[in-house]
Amino acid sequence: QYGLNIAGQNIANVNTEGYVRRRVNLSEVPPPDGKSGGTVTVGGVKAIRDALLEARLRNSFTAEEHHGALASALQVVETTLGTAGNSIDGRLASFFNAFGTLASDPTSATLRSSVLVQGRELAAAFNDMADRFNGAQQSADMQIRSGVEQINTLAGQVARLNALIGSANGADTESLKDQQAVALKSLAGLADISVLPRADGQSDVSIGNGRALVVGSSQYALAATSVGPSGYTQITLGNATITNEITSG
């Protein structure tokens, strides 16, 4: 009956995010008279987890989110540079073509006027491109700051779950580990992290070149600050600068 209950739980949670299939561990109970006919006893419930597979999935998820963010940023650049006649290359070509045409008749007022028009259009195109790039930078910085806030929130969740798992004293912690796995996957989508599982089910998390983000029940928060005249966002963890690790921007 206990096994059927666990099977029903597995079926009911088939679409629950983070849920890992449970298996009942049974052990033999010898008959009291030494003859055949002994029963079994429930030795506990264990989730069917594969630490190596989960690590590969997290790493793949990190790479997917990183390339997605990079593709979005490059799409902004491509749109800003423009295509065909609206591109910077097209404006430059028109500008120099106007000079080439003027060289054939330097005294022509019409051709001189054409050079001026093309020059103004080229300058406007450069100004528009600069405005678009500044806007893209500000948008990327806002995304990074939002990503830092999410990372700190998720790291706090992992630290709290670690504390609950560590203080379980033999109680069932599989549901806590499911929540932990969901939080770690979400973290992997935001940053390049490394996860070191502990024997008791807790997980230590590091970011960048091994900088501790979560150690047991302790969390070390990231900070985002504006640096330099351009005001670009710099991410720090303690006294260390974290670069190229946040995948959201």
Tab-separated table of N, CA and C in Angstrom, residues 105-209:
chain	number	residue	atom	x	y	z
A	105	ASP	N	32.681	68.617	-61.705
A	105	ASP	CA	32.218	69.974	-62.009
A	105	ASP	C	32.225	70.779	-60.708
A	106	PRO	N	33.424	71.207	-60.244
A	106	PRO	CA	33.544	71.859	-58.934
A	106	PRO	C	32.765	73.158	-58.803
A	107	THR	N	32.413	73.793	-59.911
A	107	THR	CA	31.727	75.083	-59.821
A	107	THR	C	30.213	74.946	-59.742
A	108	SER	N	29.708	73.719	-59.828
A	108	SER	CA	28.261	73.515	-59.845
A	108	SER	C	27.677	73.748	-58.453
A	109	ALA	N	26.768	74.684	-58.332
A	109	ALA	CA	26.103	74.962	-57.051
A	109	ALA	C	25.215	73.794	-56.630
A	110	THR	N	24.622	73.153	-57.637
A	110	THR	CA	23.741	72.017	-57.334
A	110	THR	C	24.532	70.863	-56.727
A	111	LEU	N	25.688	70.560	-57.303
A	111	LEU	CA	26.516	69.460	-56.792
A	111	LEU	C	27.088	69.802	-55.419
A	112	ARG	N	27.442	71.085	-55.222
A	112	ARG	CA	27.925	71.497	-53.903
A	112	ARG	C	26.823	71.315	-52.845
A	113	SER	N	25.627	71.685	-53.229
A	113	SER	CA	24.496	71.527	-52.316
A	113	SER	C	24.246	70.059	-52.003
A	114	SER	N	24.446	69.208	-53.012
A	114	SER	CA	24.258	67.766	-52.805
A	114	SER	C	25.265	67.224	-51.790
A	115	VAL	N	26.517	67.716	-51.855
A	115	VAL	CA	27.546	67.295	-50.893
A	115	VAL	C	27.135	67.693	-49.476
A	116	LEU	N	26.632	68.916	-49.335
A	116	LEU	CA	26.193	69.382	-48.020
A	116	LEU	C	25.044	68.533	-47.480
A	117	VAL	N	24.105	68.222	-48.356
A	117	VAL	CA	22.954	67.400	-47.933
A	117	VAL	C	23.424	66.022	-47.480
A	118	GLN	N	24.302	65.404	-48.282
A	118	GLN	CA	24.798	64.080	-47.923
A	118	GLN	C	25.611	64.129	-46.628
A	119	GLY	N	26.358	65.224	-46.426
A	119	GLY	CA	27.120	65.364	-45.183
A	119	GLY	C	26.212	65.467	-43.979
A	120	ARG	N	25.137	66.255	-44.104
A	120	ARG	CA	24.189	66.374	-42.992
A	120	ARG	C	23.519	65.037	-42.694
A	121	GLU	N	23.163	64.319	-43.747
A	121	GLU	CA	22.513	63.022	-43.544
A	121	GLU	C	23.465	62.021	-42.889
A	122	LEU	N	24.753	62.081	-43.281
A	122	LEU	CA	25.739	61.190	-42.674
A	122	LEU	C	25.925	61.530	-41.191
A	123	ALA	N	26.024	62.818	-40.873
A	123	ALA	CA	26.169	63.231	-39.479
A	123	ALA	C	24.950	62.816	-38.662
A	124	ALA	N	23.759	62.972	-39.234
A	124	ALA	CA	22.537	62.572	-38.536
A	124	ALA	C	22.516	61.069	-38.289
A	125	ALA	N	23.025	60.312	-39.278
A	125	ALA	CA	23.063	58.861	-39.126
A	125	ALA	C	24.001	58.448	-37.996
A	126	PHE	N	25.178	59.116	-37.914
A	126	PHE	CA	26.109	58.813	-36.821
A	126	PHE	C	25.505	59.189	-35.469
A	127	ASN	N	24.840	60.342	-35.394
A	127	ASN	CA	24.222	60.752	-34.135
A	127	ASN	C	23.117	59.775	-33.720
A	128	ASP	N	22.331	59.356	-34.700
A	128	ASP	CA	21.256	58.399	-34.409
A	128	ASP	C	21.835	57.071	-33.929
A	129	MET	N	22.928	56.628	-34.575
A	129	MET	CA	23.565	55.382	-34.169
A	129	MET	C	24.091	55.486	-32.737
A	130	ALA	N	24.719	56.636	-32.411
A	130	ALA	CA	25.247	56.823	-31.062
A	130	ALA	C	24.127	56.794	-30.027
A	131	ASP	N	22.995	57.427	-30.340
A	131	ASP	CA	21.860	57.426	-29.414
A	131	ASP	C	21.328	56.007	-29.208
A	132	ARG	N	21.261	55.262	-30.288
A	132	ARG	CA	20.757	53.882	-30.186
A	132	ARG	C	21.697	53.014	-29.353
A	133	PHE	N	23.007	53.192	-29.564
A	133	PHE	CA	23.967	52.402	-28.784
A	133	PHE	C	23.913	52.777	-27.308
A	134	ASN	N	23.775	54.074	-27.020
A	134	ASN	CA	23.641	54.484	-25.620
A	134	ASN	C	22.397	53.888	-24.992
A	135	GLY	N	21.299	53.892	-25.744
A	135	GLY	CA	20.075	53.286	-25.233
A	135	GLY	C	20.224	51.791	-25.009
A	136	ALA	N	20.934	51.118	-25.937
A	136	ALA	CA	21.156	49.675	-25.791
A	136	ALA	C	22.011	49.377	-24.576
A	137	GLN	N	23.032	50.240	-24.321
A	137	GLN	CA	23.878	50.041	-23.149
A	137	GLN	C	23.073	50.206	-21.864
A	138	GLN	N	22.245	51.237	-21.817
A	138	GLN	CA	21.426	51.468	-20.628
A	138	GLN	C	20.462	50.313	-20.397
A	139	SER	N	19.886	49.803	-21.495
A	139	SER	CA	18.977	48.663	-21.373
A	139	SER	C	19.711	47.427	-20.868
A	140	ALA	N	20.922	47.190	-21.399
A	140	ALA	CA	21.716	46.043	-20.956
A	140	ALA	C	22.100	46.183	-19.486
A	141	ASP	N	22.460	47.403	-19.073
A	141	ASP	CA	22.816	47.623	-17.669
A	141	ASP	C	21.623	47.363	-16.757
A	142	MET	N	20.431	47.798	-17.181
A	142	MET	CA	19.231	47.549	-16.389
A	142	MET	C	18.958	46.053	-16.267
A	143	GLN	N	19.169	45.314	-17.361
A	143	GLN	CA	18.977	43.866	-17.327
A	143	GLN	C	19.980	43.215	-16.379
A	144	ILE	N	21.231	43.694	-16.402
A	144	ILE	CA	22.252	43.127	-15.523
A	144	ILE	C	21.905	43.392	-14.065
A	145	ARG	N	21.464	44.611	-13.761
A	145	ARG	CA	21.084	44.929	-12.382
A	145	ARG	C	19.907	44.074	-11.926
A	146	SER	N	18.951	43.882	-12.829
A	146	SER	CA	17.830	43.003	-12.502
A	146	SER	C	18.313	41.569	-12.286
A	147	GLY	N	19.269	41.133	-13.136
A	147	GLY	CA	19.824	39.794	-12.981
A	147	GLY	C	20.552	39.622	-11.662
A	148	VAL	N	21.276	40.661	-11.230
A	148	VAL	CA	21.984	40.600	-9.946
A	148	VAL	C	20.990	40.457	-8.798
A	149	GLU	N	19.888	41.203	-8.858
A	149	GLU	CA	18.864	41.091	-7.817
A	149	GLU	C	18.275	39.684	-7.782
A	150	GLN	N	18.007	39.121	-8.951
A	150	GLN	CA	17.461	37.767	-9.011
A	150	GLN	C	18.465	36.742	-8.482
A	151	ILE	N	19.739	36.934	-8.833
A	151	ILE	CA	20.774	36.014	-8.346
A	151	ILE	C	20.833	36.042	-6.825
A	152	ASN	N	20.807	37.231	-6.246
A	152	ASN	CA	20.850	37.336	-4.781
A	152	ASN	C	19.634	36.685	-4.140
A	153	THR	N	18.466	36.868	-4.751
A	153	THR	CA	17.244	36.249	-4.220
A	153	THR	C	17.337	34.725	-4.275
A	154	LEU	N	17.778	34.202	-5.417
A	154	LEU	CA	17.878	32.746	-5.575
A	154	LEU	C	18.967	32.168	-4.671
A	155	ALA	N	20.075	32.881	-4.540
A	155	ALA	CA	21.141	32.410	-3.650
A	155	ALA	C	20.629	32.353	-2.212
A	156	GLY	N	19.820	33.336	-1.826
A	156	GLY	CA	19.218	33.305	-0.496
A	156	GLY	C	18.299	32.108	-0.318
A	157	GLN	N	17.551	31.761	-1.370
A	157	GLN	CA	16.685	30.575	-1.304
A	157	GLN	C	17.506	29.310	-1.108
A	158	VAL	N	18.595	29.192	-1.871
A	158	VAL	CA	19.453	28.003	-1.745
A	158	VAL	C	20.032	27.921	-0.335
A	159	ALA	N	20.475	29.045	0.215
A	159	ALA	CA	21.045	29.058	1.565
A	159	ALA	C	20.000	28.629	2.594
A	160	ARG	N	18.762	29.117	2.461
A	160	ARG	CA	17.702	28.727	3.399
A	160	ARG	C	17.358	27.247	3.270
A	161	LEU	N	17.311	26.754	2.039
A	161	LEU	CA	17.038	25.325	1.838
A	161	LEU	C	18.168	24.476	2.401
A	162	ASN	N	19.411	24.930	2.235
A	162	ASN	CA	20.547	24.222	2.826
A	162	ASN	C	20.393	24.112	4.341
A	163	ALA	N	19.953	25.209	4.955
A	163	ALA	CA	19.780	25.210	6.407
A	163	ALA	C	18.705	24.210	6.823
A	164	LEU	N	17.604	24.154	6.072
A	164	LEU	CA	16.519	23.221	6.396
A	164	LEU	C	16.966	21.772	6.181
A	165	ILE	N	17.690	21.542	5.093
A	165	ILE	CA	18.176	20.182	4.818
A	165	ILE	C	19.182	19.747	5.866
A	166	GLY	N	20.066	20.652	6.252
A	166	GLY	CA	21.091	20.315	7.241
A	166	GLY	C	20.542	20.055	8.617
A	167	SER	N	19.381	20.632	8.939
A	167	SER	CA	18.788	20.452	10.268
A	167	SER	C	17.638	19.456	10.267
A	168	ALA	N	17.514	18.648	9.209
A	168	ALA	CA	16.382	17.723	9.097
A	168	ALA	C	16.446	16.584	10.108
A	169	ASN	N	17.644	16.204	10.546
A	169	ASN	CA	17.815	15.122	11.537
A	169	ASN	C	17.121	13.825	11.123
A	170	GLY	N	17.356	13.429	9.877
A	170	GLY	CA	16.817	12.158	9.402
A	170	GLY	C	15.451	12.231	8.780
A	171	ALA	N	14.775	13.374	8.845
A	171	ALA	CA	13.460	13.515	8.232
A	171	ALA	C	13.590	13.552	6.705
A	172	ASP	N	12.477	13.322	6.025
A	172	ASP	CA	12.475	13.310	4.567
A	172	ASP	C	12.766	14.716	4.030
A	173	THR	N	13.806	14.822	3.234
A	173	THR	CA	14.197	16.126	2.681
A	173	THR	C	14.083	16.181	1.161
A	174	GLU	N	13.437	15.180	0.569
A	174	GLU	CA	13.395	15.121	-0.895
A	174	GLU	C	12.651	16.312	-1.489
A	175	SER	N	11.578	16.755	-0.848
A	175	SER	CA	10.846	17.927	-1.363
A	175	SER	C	11.735	19.169	-1.311
A	176	LEU	N	12.515	19.287	-0.227
A	176	LEU	CA	13.442	20.421	-0.119
A	176	LEU	C	14.502	20.358	-1.222
A	177	LYS	N	14.962	19.157	-1.530
A	177	LYS	CA	15.966	19.006	-2.581
A	177	LYS	C	15.377	19.334	-3.955
A	178	ASP	N	14.069	19.019	-4.143
A	178	ASP	CA	13.413	19.405	-5.392
A	178	ASP	C	13.420	20.923	-5.547
A	179	GLN	N	13.053	21.631	-4.480
A	179	GLN	CA	13.053	23.097	-4.515
A	179	GLN	C	14.466	23.634	-4.739
A	180	GLN	N	15.429	22.972	-4.129
A	180	GLN	CA	16.826	23.371	-4.295
A	180	GLN	C	17.253	23.236	-5.760
A	181	ALA	N	16.854	22.138	-6.402
A	181	ALA	CA	17.223	21.913	-7.800
A	181	ALA	C	16.615	22.976	-8.710
A	182	VAL	N	15.370	23.377	-8.420
A	182	VAL	CA	14.730	24.424	-9.226
A	182	VAL	C	15.472	25.742	-9.069
A	183	ALA	N	15.839	26.080	-7.839
A	183	ALA	CA	16.569	27.330	-7.588
A	183	ALA	C	17.939	27.314	-8.269
A	184	LEU	N	18.616	26.183	-8.231
A	184	LEU	CA	19.934	26.083	-8.860
A	184	LEU	C	19.836	26.199	-10.382
A	185	LYS	N	18.777	25.614	-10.953
A	185	LYS	CA	18.594	25.734	-12.404
A	185	LYS	C	18.338	27.187	-12.781
A	186	SER	N	17.517	27.881	-11.994
A	186	SER	CA	17.249	29.290	-12.268
A	186	SER	C	18.533	30.111	-12.140
A	187	LEU	N	19.353	29.793	-11.151
A	187	LEU	CA	20.642	30.472	-10.996
A	187	LEU	C	21.533	30.236	-12.214
A	188	ALA	N	21.536	28.993	-12.702
A	188	ALA	CA	22.374	28.660	-13.853
A	188	ALA	C	21.939	29.430	-15.096
A	189	GLY	N	20.639	29.802	-15.165
A	189	GLY	CA	20.167	30.593	-16.288
A	189	GLY	C	20.577	32.046	-16.219
A	190	LEU	N	21.040	32.482	-15.050
A	190	LEU	CA	21.416	33.885	-14.858
A	190	LEU	C	22.913	34.101	-14.792
A	191	ALA	N	23.665	33.085	-14.415
A	191	ALA	CA	25.104	33.262	-14.226
A	191	ALA	C	25.825	31.939	-14.439
A	192	ASP	N	27.111	32.056	-14.679
A	192	ASP	CA	27.967	30.884	-14.829
A	192	ASP	C	28.363	30.413	-13.423
A	193	ILE	N	27.691	29.381	-12.933
A	193	ILE	CA	27.914	28.917	-11.568
A	193	ILE	C	28.471	27.500	-11.559
A	194	SER	N	29.082	27.143	-10.439
A	194	SER	CA	29.523	25.777	-10.171
A	194	SER	C	28.856	25.327	-8.880
A	195	VAL	N	28.384	24.098	-8.870
A	195	VAL	CA	27.660	23.559	-7.717
A	195	VAL	C	28.435	22.378	-7.154
A	196	LEU	N	28.689	22.410	-5.851
A	196	LEU	CA	29.386	21.323	-5.170
A	196	LEU	C	28.436	20.704	-4.151
A	197	PRO	N	27.871	19.522	-4.461
A	197	PRO	CA	26.946	18.886	-3.522
A	197	PRO	C	27.670	18.363	-2.289
A	198	ARG	N	26.985	18.442	-1.153
A	198	ARG	CA	27.491	17.861	0.081
A	198	ARG	C	26.824	16.514	0.326
A	199	ALA	N	27.433	15.727	1.189
A	199	ALA	CA	26.910	14.388	1.464
A	199	ALA	C	25.521	14.432	2.094
A	200	ASP	N	25.223	15.477	2.856
A	200	ASP	CA	23.924	15.554	3.536
A	200	ASP	C	22.845	16.180	2.671
A	201	GLY	N	23.151	16.500	1.402
A	201	GLY	CA	22.153	17.053	0.505
A	201	GLY	C	22.253	18.550	0.292
A	202	GLN	N	23.048	19.252	1.086
A	202	GLN	CA	23.250	20.679	0.869
A	202	GLN	C	24.116	20.892	-0.375
A	203	SER	N	24.076	22.112	-0.907
A	203	SER	CA	24.859	22.438	-2.096
A	203	SER	C	25.570	23.765	-1.904
A	204	ASP	N	26.878	23.770	-2.146
A	204	ASP	CA	27.655	25.002	-2.150
A	204	ASP	C	27.726	25.522	-3.584
A	205	VAL	N	27.603	26.812	-3.739
A	205	VAL	CA	27.557	27.416	-5.071
A	205	VAL	C	28.658	28.459	-5.183
A	206	SER	N	29.391	28.420	-6.295
A	206	SER	CA	30.410	29.431	-6.576
A	206	SER	C	30.132	30.043	-7.936
A	207	ILE	N	30.659	31.246	-8.138
A	207	ILE	CA	30.447	31.975	-9.387
A	207	ILE	C	31.785	32.490	-9.878
A	208	GLY	N	31.901	32.623	-11.194
A	208	GLY	CA	33.159	33.131	-11.750
A	208	GLY	C	34.293	32.160	-11.522
A	209	ASN	N	35.432	32.677	-11.101
A	209	ASN	CA	36.611	31.840	-10.870
A	209	ASN	C	36.610	31.284	-9.451
